[in-house]
Amino acid sequence: MRNIINISLPRAMAKQVNEAVKEGGFASKSEFFRYLVRLWDEEKLYRDVMEGERDIAAGRYREVSSPEELLVHDED
């Protein structure tokens, strides 16, 4: 089931959305905004991975050998 979300945009942004729909191959404004949410999700995942890599490089990690051991460490 889909949820309906109403948003308010400044005139200039609304024009950009309309142009993106026409020029960007989006079937609708809804498709355009779904694309933006997916893009935001991908960028967030990328930032999380980069943070994890920085933690590993800085030595902020623990090695575990089983799922059970992971659960024990999660409680620390």
Tab-separated table of C-alpha atoms in Angstrom:
chain	number	residue	atom	x	y	z
A	1	MET	CA	0.000	0.000	0.000
A	2	ARG	CA	1.313	3.425	-0.896
A	3	ASN	CA	1.185	6.507	1.267
A	4	ILE	CA	0.355	9.882	-0.173
A	5	ILE	CA	2.618	12.735	0.898
A	6	ASN	CA	1.869	16.341	-0.005
A	7	ILE	CA	4.801	18.726	-0.158
A	8	SER	CA	5.124	22.456	-0.609
A	9	LEU	CA	7.892	23.761	-2.867
A	10	PRO	CA	8.988	27.250	-3.842
A	11	ARG	CA	7.981	28.146	-7.391
A	12	ALA	CA	11.532	27.745	-8.701
A	13	MET	CA	11.852	24.238	-7.262
A	14	ALA	CA	8.455	23.213	-8.600
A	15	LYS	CA	9.608	24.375	-12.030
A	16	GLN	CA	12.771	22.280	-11.672
A	17	VAL	CA	10.692	19.223	-10.781
A	18	ASN	CA	8.429	19.754	-13.786
A	19	GLU	CA	11.447	20.138	-16.077
A	20	ALA	CA	13.082	17.029	-14.616
A	21	VAL	CA	9.933	15.035	-15.295
A	22	LYS	CA	9.796	16.270	-18.897
A	23	GLU	CA	13.517	16.045	-19.661
A	24	GLY	CA	14.652	13.299	-17.329
A	25	GLY	CA	12.440	10.548	-18.555
A	26	PHE	CA	10.356	10.298	-15.398
A	27	ALA	CA	6.773	9.182	-15.911
A	28	SER	CA	5.485	11.407	-13.105
A	29	LYS	CA	6.457	13.702	-10.266
A	30	SER	CA	5.961	10.772	-7.906
A	31	GLU	CA	8.495	8.718	-9.860
A	32	PHE	CA	10.934	11.633	-9.683
A	33	PHE	CA	10.628	11.858	-5.894
A	34	ARG	CA	10.894	8.067	-5.487
A	35	TYR	CA	14.124	8.285	-7.477
A	36	LEU	CA	15.414	10.996	-5.139
A	37	VAL	CA	14.599	8.915	-2.047
A	38	ARG	CA	16.400	5.884	-3.526
A	39	LEU	CA	19.377	8.092	-4.359
A	40	TRP	CA	19.415	9.440	-0.802
A	41	ASP	CA	19.325	5.851	0.530
A	42	GLU	CA	22.288	4.897	-1.664
A	43	GLU	CA	24.275	7.921	-0.524
A	44	LYS	CA	23.521	7.136	3.118
A	45	LEU	CA	24.670	3.543	2.626
A	46	TYR	CA	27.868	4.820	0.991
A	47	ARG	CA	28.523	7.174	3.926
A	48	ASP	CA	27.948	4.311	6.382
A	49	VAL	CA	30.406	2.085	4.490
A	50	MET	CA	32.996	4.873	4.419
A	51	GLU	CA	32.573	5.376	8.168
A	52	GLY	CA	33.098	1.639	8.694
A	53	GLU	CA	36.249	1.689	6.588
A	54	ARG	CA	37.592	4.632	8.605
A	55	ASP	CA	36.836	2.735	11.821
A	56	ILE	CA	38.714	-0.323	10.545
A	57	ALA	CA	41.677	1.812	9.451
A	58	ALA	CA	41.743	3.412	12.922
A	59	GLY	CA	41.599	0.013	14.631
A	60	ARG	CA	38.070	0.475	15.955
A	61	TYR	CA	36.735	-3.019	15.356
A	62	ARG	CA	36.455	-6.452	16.959
A	63	GLU	CA	36.977	-9.810	15.337
A	64	VAL	CA	34.321	-12.427	16.032
A	65	SER	CA	34.180	-16.057	14.958
A	66	SER	CA	30.477	-16.817	15.366
A	67	PRO	CA	27.086	-15.108	15.354
A	68	GLU	CA	26.753	-15.861	19.056
A	69	GLU	CA	29.997	-14.043	19.790
A	70	LEU	CA	28.721	-11.084	17.812
A	71	LEU	CA	25.620	-10.934	20.011
A	72	VAL	CA	27.759	-10.975	23.155
A	73	HIS	CA	29.858	-8.088	21.836
A	74	ASP	CA	26.730	-6.200	20.817
A	75	GLU	CA	25.683	-6.073	24.471
A	76	ASP	CA	28.967	-4.385	25.520
